[in-house]
């Protein structure tokens, strides 16, 4: 008997796989460039190497053959350290059962969404947003509802309230935020607390940049709203905090029942986070804090350098980031004056004429902006800011 077989290429993928795009923040760096010596400020990755102890711990675990299968929820020692570290930071007592070790913060968030959403459930995502937020909601079968921002690049409580519907299952926030560097102020947090008294929804807080807070102590979400702990899932990561991007190590921290469900999901999907990376994570959380303090000082200096270099340029509006790894200038006035229609066109010109690779604001739901990563080394960033200064000053007196 003969079968007719459809050529593989024409068999359809499902609706999600055919429509959800590649992460734009991951794709940006690969693009070719007309400038002979471009500086890449697209990637949200600290240029420093991870602490020596971290690298040593991973290497030692490999050499000693301690990279076997382990528990789906992560190595008990690491879960304990994450619980302890976070409790020290936000003042909420917690134990290991509330912690799942994941292959990065991204996985923690996606698996949280997969355990919380039924098909068609809505999740409020505040604009400007990290592009993976709406995409992850879609991958988990939900519907991202984009909440508009005000002048300060944050949503008002009224806008959040307006976006709530009977299908709202969760609100997703990012403290400090990628790409804006904003932190929710006390009034907004209190407003969210008030909304949560009226309506049942989960709160997903991505605090992968939490320890990178510039002008004062870290502002962990539950320190402000401890009574929301039972409905909050926190996403933590070693990527930005310890420059361990490629180790793919993060954690989900939340109510034990949710963590158990996420652990069951991990046991059928990734099995667990890489064991070598988990040993490295134990070393990272056993450090005395000096490395982190020095890195934060360096990052703060880079924030100042970039902000000072850009905020007086004609046609740009730049908000001083309170934390995180980025600046997010608004160039709409400059674009209007110079006949540049889209921020995509703008970043192409910045790439080819100024030699600085950046990501367009529209990738983050805020057209007319561009994102600068502060991850580059100080010298490269200084050169890039000088180049941007020259570019935007051309004819700028009229703007
Ligand atoms: N969350 C936000 C807001 C990010 O910007 C990023 C990376 O850029 C991540 C999560 C991903 O972190 P990880 O490397 O731990 O997956």
CSV table of C-alpha atoms and ligand atoms in Angstrom, one decimal:
chain,number,residue,atom,x,y,z
A,1,UNK,CA,0.0,0.0,0.0
A,2,UNK,CA,1.3,3.5,-0.8
A,3,UNK,CA,0.8,6.5,1.4
A,4,UNK,CA,0.9,10.1,0.2
A,5,UNK,CA,3.1,12.0,2.6
A,6,UNK,CA,2.9,15.7,2.9
A,7,UNK,CA,6.4,17.3,2.6
A,8,UNK,CA,7.6,18.1,6.1
A,9,UNK,CA,8.0,21.8,5.4
A,10,UNK,CA,4.4,22.3,4.6
A,11,UNK,CA,2.9,20.6,7.7
A,12,UNK,CA,1.6,23.4,9.9
A,13,UNK,CA,2.9,24.4,13.3
A,14,UNK,CA,0.3,25.4,15.9
A,15,UNK,CA,-1.0,28.9,16.1
A,16,UNK,CA,1.4,30.1,18.8
A,17,UNK,CA,4.5,28.6,17.2
A,18,UNK,CA,3.6,30.3,13.9
A,19,UNK,CA,3.0,33.7,15.4
A,20,UNK,CA,5.1,34.4,18.5
A,21,UNK,CA,8.3,36.1,17.4
A,22,UNK,CA,11.9,35.5,18.4
A,23,UNK,CA,12.9,37.6,21.4
A,24,UNK,CA,14.0,40.9,19.9
A,25,UNK,CA,16.5,41.5,22.7
A,26,UNK,CA,18.3,38.3,21.8
A,27,UNK,CA,18.2,39.0,18.0
A,28,UNK,CA,19.6,42.6,18.1
A,29,UNK,CA,23.3,41.9,18.5
A,30,UNK,CA,23.5,39.6,15.5
A,31,UNK,CA,22.6,42.2,12.9
A,32,UNK,CA,25.3,43.3,10.4
A,33,UNK,CA,26.4,46.9,10.4
A,34,UNK,CA,27.8,49.4,7.9
A,35,UNK,CA,30.0,51.1,10.5
A,36,UNK,CA,33.6,49.9,10.7
A,37,UNK,CA,33.8,49.8,14.5
A,38,UNK,CA,30.4,49.6,16.0
A,39,UNK,CA,29.9,49.4,19.8
A,40,UNK,CA,27.2,47.0,20.8
A,41,UNK,CA,24.8,48.3,23.5
A,42,UNK,CA,22.0,46.0,22.7
A,43,UNK,CA,22.6,43.1,25.0
A,44,UNK,CA,21.6,43.2,28.7
A,45,UNK,CA,24.7,41.5,29.9
A,46,UNK,CA,27.2,42.7,32.4
A,47,UNK,CA,30.7,42.8,30.9
A,48,UNK,CA,32.4,41.6,34.1
A,49,UNK,CA,33.3,37.9,34.5
A,50,UNK,CA,31.4,36.2,37.3
A,51,UNK,CA,33.2,36.2,40.7
A,52,UNK,CA,36.2,33.8,40.7
A,53,UNK,CA,34.7,31.6,43.4
A,54,UNK,CA,31.7,31.0,41.1
A,55,UNK,CA,33.8,29.9,38.2
A,56,UNK,CA,35.9,27.8,40.4
A,57,UNK,CA,32.9,26.1,42.0
A,58,UNK,CA,31.5,25.1,38.6
A,59,UNK,CA,34.9,23.8,37.4
A,60,UNK,CA,35.5,21.9,40.6
A,61,UNK,CA,32.1,20.3,40.5
A,62,UNK,CA,32.8,19.1,36.9
A,63,UNK,CA,36.2,17.8,37.8
A,64,UNK,CA,34.9,15.9,40.8
A,65,UNK,CA,32.0,14.5,38.8
A,66,UNK,CA,29.3,16.1,40.8
A,67,UNK,CA,27.1,16.9,37.8
A,68,UNK,CA,24.6,14.0,38.0
A,69,UNK,CA,20.9,14.2,38.0
A,70,UNK,CA,19.6,15.8,41.1
A,71,UNK,CA,16.2,16.8,42.6
A,72,UNK,CA,13.8,18.6,40.3
A,73,UNK,CA,13.4,21.5,42.7
A,74,UNK,CA,17.1,22.1,42.8
A,75,UNK,CA,20.0,21.2,45.2
A,76,UNK,CA,18.7,21.6,48.8
A,77,UNK,CA,21.7,23.7,49.8
A,78,UNK,CA,21.0,26.2,47.0
A,79,UNK,CA,17.2,26.3,47.8
A,80,UNK,CA,18.1,27.1,51.4
A,81,UNK,CA,20.5,29.8,50.4
A,82,UNK,CA,18.0,31.4,48.0
A,83,UNK,CA,15.3,31.4,50.7
A,84,UNK,CA,17.8,32.9,53.2
A,85,UNK,CA,19.1,35.5,50.8
A,86,UNK,CA,15.7,36.7,49.8
A,87,UNK,CA,14.4,36.8,53.4
A,88,UNK,CA,17.4,39.0,54.4
A,89,UNK,CA,16.5,41.3,51.5
A,90,UNK,CA,12.7,41.6,51.9
A,91,UNK,CA,12.1,40.7,55.5
A,92,UNK,CA,9.7,37.8,54.8
A,93,UNK,CA,10.6,34.6,56.6
A,94,UNK,CA,10.6,31.7,54.2
A,95,UNK,CA,11.9,28.1,53.8
A,96,UNK,CA,13.3,25.9,51.0
A,97,UNK,CA,9.8,24.5,50.0
A,98,UNK,CA,9.0,28.0,48.7
A,99,UNK,CA,11.9,27.9,46.3
A,100,UNK,CA,12.3,26.3,42.9
A,101,UNK,CA,15.7,26.5,41.2
A,102,UNK,CA,15.3,27.1,37.5
A,103,UNK,CA,17.4,27.4,34.3
A,104,UNK,CA,17.3,31.2,34.5
A,105,UNK,CA,14.7,33.8,35.5
A,106,UNK,CA,13.0,33.4,32.1
A,107,UNK,CA,12.2,29.8,32.9
A,108,UNK,CA,10.9,30.7,36.3
A,109,UNK,CA,8.5,33.1,34.9
A,110,UNK,CA,7.3,30.9,32.0
A,111,UNK,CA,6.7,28.0,34.3
A,112,UNK,CA,4.9,30.2,36.8
A,113,UNK,CA,2.6,31.4,34.0
A,114,UNK,CA,2.1,27.8,32.8
A,115,UNK,CA,0.9,26.8,36.2
A,116,UNK,CA,-1.4,29.8,36.8
A,117,UNK,CA,-3.1,30.4,33.5
A,118,UNK,CA,-6.0,28.7,31.9
A,119,UNK,CA,-6.5,29.3,28.1
A,120,UNK,CA,-7.6,32.8,27.5
A,121,UNK,CA,-6.8,34.1,30.9
A,122,UNK,CA,-5.6,37.7,30.9
A,123,UNK,CA,-2.3,39.0,32.4
A,124,UNK,CA,-1.7,42.7,32.8
A,125,UNK,CA,1.7,43.7,31.4
A,126,UNK,CA,2.9,47.2,32.1
A,127,UNK,CA,4.3,49.2,29.1
A,128,UNK,CA,7.1,49.7,28.4
A,129,UNK,CA,7.7,46.0,28.9
A,130,UNK,CA,10.5,43.5,28.4
A,131,UNK,CA,9.3,41.8,25.2
A,132,UNK,CA,9.4,38.3,26.7
A,133,UNK,CA,6.6,39.3,29.1
A,134,UNK,CA,3.8,39.4,26.5
A,135,UNK,CA,5.4,36.6,24.5
A,136,UNK,CA,5.6,34.3,27.6
A,137,UNK,CA,2.0,35.0,28.5
A,138,UNK,CA,1.0,33.9,24.9
A,139,UNK,CA,3.3,30.8,25.1
A,140,UNK,CA,1.4,29.9,28.3
A,141,UNK,CA,-2.0,30.2,26.6
A,142,UNK,CA,-2.9,33.5,28.1
A,143,UNK,CA,-3.7,36.9,26.7
A,144,UNK,CA,-1.3,39.8,27.5
A,145,UNK,CA,-3.2,43.0,28.3
A,146,UNK,CA,-0.8,46.0,27.8
A,147,UNK,CA,-1.3,48.7,30.4
A,148,UNK,CA,-0.3,52.2,29.1
A,149,UNK,CA,2.3,54.3,30.9
A,150,UNK,CA,2.3,57.9,31.8
A,151,UNK,CA,5.0,60.6,31.4
A,152,UNK,CA,7.1,58.8,34.1
A,153,UNK,CA,7.1,55.6,32.1
A,154,UNK,CA,5.0,53.8,34.8
A,155,UNK,CA,1.3,52.9,34.7
A,156,UNK,CA,-1.1,54.8,37.0
A,157,UNK,CA,-3.2,52.8,39.4
A,158,UNK,CA,-6.3,54.0,37.5
A,159,UNK,CA,-4.9,52.5,34.3
A,160,UNK,CA,-4.3,49.2,36.1
A,161,UNK,CA,-7.8,49.3,37.5
A,162,UNK,CA,-9.3,50.0,34.1
A,163,UNK,CA,-7.4,47.1,32.5
A,164,UNK,CA,-8.8,44.6,35.0
A,165,UNK,CA,-11.6,42.3,33.7
A,166,UNK,CA,-13.3,39.2,35.0
A,167,UNK,CA,-10.6,37.2,33.0
A,168,UNK,CA,-7.6,38.9,34.7
A,169,UNK,CA,-5.6,36.2,36.4
A,170,UNK,CA,-2.4,38.1,37.1
A,171,UNK,CA,-0.5,41.3,37.1
A,172,UNK,CA,3.1,41.2,36.0
A,173,UNK,CA,5.6,43.8,37.2
A,174,UNK,CA,9.3,44.3,36.9
A,175,UNK,CA,11.3,46.0,39.8
A,176,UNK,CA,13.5,47.7,38.6
A,177,UNK,CA,12.2,47.6,35.1
A,178,UNK,CA,13.7,46.7,31.8
A,179,UNK,CA,13.9,48.9,29.7
A,180,UNK,CA,13.1,52.0,31.8
A,181,UNK,CA,15.0,51.5,35.1
A,182,UNK,CA,11.9,52.6,37.0
A,183,UNK,CA,10.7,51.5,40.4
A,184,UNK,CA,7.1,51.7,41.6
A,185,UNK,CA,6.8,54.4,44.2
A,186,UNK,CA,5.0,53.9,47.5
A,187,UNK,CA,1.7,55.4,46.3
A,188,UNK,CA,1.5,53.0,43.3
A,189,UNK,CA,2.4,50.1,45.5
A,190,UNK,CA,-0.3,51.1,47.9
A,191,UNK,CA,-2.7,51.4,45.0
A,192,UNK,CA,-1.9,47.9,43.8
A,193,UNK,CA,-2.5,46.7,47.4
A,194,UNK,CA,-5.9,48.3,47.4
A,195,UNK,CA,-6.8,46.7,44.0
A,196,UNK,CA,-5.8,43.3,45.4
A,197,UNK,CA,-8.2,43.7,48.3
A,198,UNK,CA,-11.0,44.2,45.8
A,199,UNK,CA,-10.1,41.6,43.2
A,200,UNK,CA,-8.4,38.2,43.2
A,201,UNK,CA,-5.3,38.1,41.0
A,202,UNK,CA,-1.8,36.7,41.2
A,203,UNK,CA,1.1,39.1,41.3
A,204,UNK,CA,4.2,38.1,39.4
A,205,UNK,CA,7.2,40.2,40.3
A,206,UNK,CA,10.3,39.9,38.1
A,207,UNK,CA,13.1,41.2,40.4
A,208,UNK,CA,16.0,39.9,38.4
A,209,UNK,CA,17.5,43.5,38.6
A,210,UNK,CA,16.4,43.9,42.2
A,211,UNK,CA,19.9,44.1,43.7
A,212,UNK,CA,20.9,46.6,41.0
A,213,UNK,CA,19.2,49.6,42.7
A,214,UNK,CA,21.2,52.8,42.5
A,215,UNK,CA,20.2,55.6,44.8
A,216,UNK,CA,19.4,53.8,48.0
A,217,UNK,CA,18.6,50.4,49.4
A,218,UNK,CA,17.0,47.7,47.2
A,219,UNK,CA,13.2,47.9,47.1
A,220,UNK,CA,12.0,44.3,47.1
A,221,UNK,CA,8.3,44.1,46.4
A,222,UNK,CA,7.2,42.2,49.5
A,223,UNK,CA,9.0,44.5,51.9
A,224,UNK,CA,6.4,47.0,50.9
A,225,UNK,CA,3.4,44.7,50.6
A,226,UNK,CA,4.2,41.7,52.9
A,227,UNK,CA,0.5,40.8,53.2
A,228,UNK,CA,0.5,39.9,49.5
A,229,UNK,CA,3.1,37.1,49.9
A,230,UNK,CA,0.4,34.3,49.6
A,231,UNK,CA,-0.5,35.5,46.0
A,232,UNK,CA,2.9,36.6,44.8
A,233,UNK,CA,5.4,34.7,42.7
A,234,UNK,CA,8.9,36.3,42.8
A,235,UNK,CA,11.3,35.7,39.9
A,236,UNK,CA,15.0,35.8,40.8
A,237,UNK,CA,18.1,35.3,38.7
A,238,UNK,CA,21.9,35.0,39.0
A,239,UNK,CA,22.4,36.4,35.4
A,240,UNK,CA,22.6,40.1,36.0
A,241,UNK,CA,23.4,40.1,39.7
A,242,UNK,CA,26.5,37.8,39.5
A,243,UNK,CA,27.2,38.2,35.7
A,244,UNK,CA,26.2,34.5,35.3
A,245,UNK,CA,24.2,34.9,32.1
A,246,UNK,CA,25.3,31.7,30.4
A,247,UNK,CA,25.0,29.6,33.5
A,248,UNK,CA,21.3,29.8,33.1
A,249,UNK,CA,20.4,29.9,36.8
A,250,UNK,CA,17.4,31.5,38.5
A,251,UNK,CA,14.7,30.8,41.0
A,252,UNK,CA,11.0,31.0,41.5
A,253,UNK,CA,9.9,31.9,45.0
A,254,UNK,CA,6.3,31.8,46.1
A,255,UNK,CA,3.6,29.9,48.0
A,256,UNK,CA,4.6,26.2,48.5
A,257,UNK,CA,1.6,24.8,46.5
A,258,UNK,CA,2.5,26.8,43.4
A,259,UNK,CA,6.2,25.9,43.8
A,260,UNK,CA,5.2,22.2,44.0
A,261,UNK,CA,3.2,22.5,40.8
A,262,UNK,CA,6.1,24.2,39.1
A,263,UNK,CA,8.4,21.5,40.3
A,264,UNK,CA,6.1,18.8,38.8
A,265,UNK,CA,6.3,20.7,35.5
A,266,UNK,CA,10.1,20.9,35.7
A,267,UNK,CA,10.3,17.2,36.4
A,268,UNK,CA,8.5,16.6,33.1
A,269,UNK,CA,10.4,19.2,31.1
A,270,UNK,CA,13.9,20.5,32.0
A,271,UNK,CA,14.4,17.9,34.8
A,272,UNK,CA,16.2,20.6,36.8
A,273,UNK,CA,18.6,23.5,36.4
A,274,UNK,CA,22.2,22.5,35.3
A,275,UNK,CA,23.9,20.9,38.4
A,276,UNK,CA,27.3,22.6,37.7
A,277,UNK,CA,25.5,26.0,37.6
A,278,UNK,CA,23.8,25.2,40.9
A,279,UNK,CA,27.1,24.5,42.5
A,280,UNK,CA,28.3,27.9,41.1
A,281,UNK,CA,25.1,29.5,42.5
A,282,UNK,CA,25.9,28.1,46.0
A,283,UNK,CA,29.3,29.8,45.7
A,284,UNK,CA,27.7,33.1,44.6
A,285,UNK,CA,25.3,33.2,47.5
A,286,UNK,CA,28.1,32.3,49.9
A,287,UNK,CA,30.2,35.4,49.0
A,288,UNK,CA,30.5,38.3,51.5
A,289,UNK,CA,28.9,40.9,49.2
A,290,UNK,CA,32.1,42.8,48.3
A,291,UNK,CA,32.0,41.7,44.6
A,292,UNK,CA,28.4,42.8,44.3
A,293,UNK,CA,29.0,46.2,46.0
A,294,UNK,CA,31.9,46.9,43.6
A,295,UNK,CA,29.9,45.9,40.5
A,296,UNK,CA,27.0,48.1,41.7
A,297,UNK,CA,29.4,51.1,42.1
A,298,UNK,CA,30.7,50.6,38.7
A,299,UNK,CA,27.2,50.3,37.2
A,300,UNK,CA,26.1,53.4,39.0
A,301,UNK,CA,29.1,55.3,37.6
A,302,UNK,CA,28.1,54.1,34.1
A,303,UNK,CA,24.5,55.1,34.7
A,304,UNK,CA,25.7,58.6,35.7
A,305,UNK,CA,28.1,58.8,32.7
A,306,UNK,CA,25.3,57.9,30.2
A,307,UNK,CA,22.7,60.1,31.8
A,308,UNK,CA,24.9,63.1,32.1
A,309,UNK,CA,26.0,62.6,28.5
A,310,UNK,CA,22.6,62.4,27.1
A,311,UNK,CA,20.0,64.3,29.1
A,312,UNK,CA,20.9,67.7,27.9
A,313,UNK,CA,21.0,66.8,24.2
A,314,UNK,CA,18.5,68.6,22.0
A,315,UNK,CA,15.4,66.7,21.2
A,316,UNK,CA,16.0,63.9,23.7
A,317,UNK,CA,14.1,63.3,26.9
A,318,UNK,CA,16.0,61.0,29.3
A,319,UNK,CA,14.7,59.7,32.6
A,320,UNK,CA,17.4,58.9,35.2
A,321,UNK,CA,17.1,55.1,35.9
A,322,UNK,CA,16.7,54.1,39.5
A,323,UNK,CA,18.0,50.7,38.9
A,324,UNK,CA,18.6,47.9,36.4
A,325,UNK,CA,20.9,47.9,33.4
A,326,UNK,CA,19.4,50.3,30.9
A,327,UNK,CA,18.7,53.9,29.8
A,328,UNK,CA,15.6,54.5,27.7
A,329,UNK,CA,15.7,57.9,26.1
A,330,UNK,CA,12.7,59.3,24.3
A,331,UNK,CA,13.9,60.7,20.9
A,332,UNK,CA,10.4,61.5,19.4
A,333,UNK,CA,11.1,65.2,19.2
A,334,UNK,CA,14.4,64.7,17.5
A,335,UNK,CA,12.9,62.2,15.1
A,336,UNK,CA,10.0,64.6,14.2
A,337,UNK,CA,12.5,67.4,13.6
A,338,UNK,CA,14.8,65.3,11.4
A,339,UNK,CA,12.1,63.5,9.5
A,340,UNK,CA,12.9,60.1,10.9
A,341,UNK,CA,9.7,58.1,10.9
A,342,UNK,CA,10.2,55.2,13.1
A,343,UNK,CA,12.5,54.2,15.9
A,344,UNK,CA,13.6,51.3,13.8
A,345,UNK,CA,14.9,53.8,11.2
A,346,UNK,CA,16.5,55.7,14.0
A,347,UNK,CA,18.5,52.8,15.5
A,348,UNK,CA,19.6,51.9,11.9
A,349,UNK,CA,21.0,55.4,11.5
A,350,UNK,CA,22.6,55.3,14.9
A,351,UNK,CA,24.2,51.9,14.0
A,352,UNK,CA,25.5,52.9,10.6
A,353,UNK,CA,26.3,56.6,11.1
A,354,UNK,CA,27.2,56.8,14.8
A,355,UNK,CA,28.5,53.3,15.2
A,356,UNK,CA,26.3,52.4,18.2
A,357,UNK,CA,24.0,49.4,18.2
A,358,UNK,CA,20.9,49.9,20.2
A,359,UNK,CA,17.4,48.5,20.4
A,360,UNK,CA,14.3,50.4,19.2
A,361,UNK,CA,11.7,51.4,21.8
A,362,UNK,CA,8.9,49.9,19.8
A,363,UNK,CA,10.3,46.4,20.7
A,364,UNK,CA,9.4,47.3,24.3
A,365,UNK,CA,6.0,48.8,23.4
A,366,UNK,CA,7.2,52.4,23.5
A,367,UNK,CA,7.8,53.8,20.0
A,368,UNK,CA,10.1,56.9,19.7
A,369,UNK,CA,12.5,55.6,22.3
A,370,UNK,CA,15.7,53.5,22.1
A,371,UNK,CA,17.3,51.3,24.7
A,372,UNK,CA,20.9,51.6,25.8
A,373,UNK,CA,22.4,48.7,27.8
A,374,UNK,CA,24.9,49.8,30.5
A,375,UNK,CA,26.4,46.3,30.5
A,376,UNK,CA,29.3,47.3,28.2
A,377,UNK,CA,32.8,48.2,29.7
A,378,UNK,CA,33.1,51.8,31.0
A,379,UNK,CA,35.5,52.8,28.1
A,380,UNK,CA,33.3,51.5,25.4
A,381,UNK,CA,30.2,53.0,26.9
A,382,UNK,CA,32.0,56.4,27.2
A,383,UNK,CA,32.9,56.3,23.5
A,384,UNK,CA,29.4,55.3,22.6
A,385,UNK,CA,27.9,58.2,24.6
A,386,UNK,CA,30.3,60.6,22.9
A,387,UNK,CA,29.3,59.3,19.5
A,388,UNK,CA,25.6,59.6,20.4
A,389,UNK,CA,26.2,63.1,21.6
A,390,UNK,CA,27.8,64.1,18.3
A,391,UNK,CA,24.9,62.4,16.3
A,392,UNK,CA,22.1,64.1,18.2
A,393,UNK,CA,23.8,67.5,18.3
A,394,UNK,CA,24.0,67.7,14.6
A,395,UNK,CA,21.5,70.5,13.8
A,396,UNK,CA,20.2,70.0,17.3
A,397,UNK,CA,20.1,73.7,18.1
A,398,UNK,CA,16.8,74.0,16.2
A,399,UNK,CA,15.1,71.1,17.9
B,1,LIG,N1,13.6,39.3,33.3
B,1,LIG,C1,14.0,40.5,32.7
B,1,LIG,C2,13.2,41.7,33.0
B,1,LIG,C3,15.1,40.5,31.9
B,1,LIG,O1,15.4,41.7,31.3
B,1,LIG,C4,15.8,39.4,31.6
B,1,LIG,C5,16.9,39.3,30.7
B,1,LIG,O2,17.2,40.3,30.0
B,1,LIG,C6,15.4,38.2,32.2
B,1,LIG,C7,14.3,38.2,33.1
B,1,LIG,C8,16.1,36.9,32.0
B,1,LIG,O3,17.0,36.5,32.9
B,1,LIG,P1,17.7,35.1,32.9
B,1,LIG,O4,19.0,35.3,32.2
B,1,LIG,O5,17.8,34.8,34.3
B,1,LIG,O6,16.7,34.2,32.2
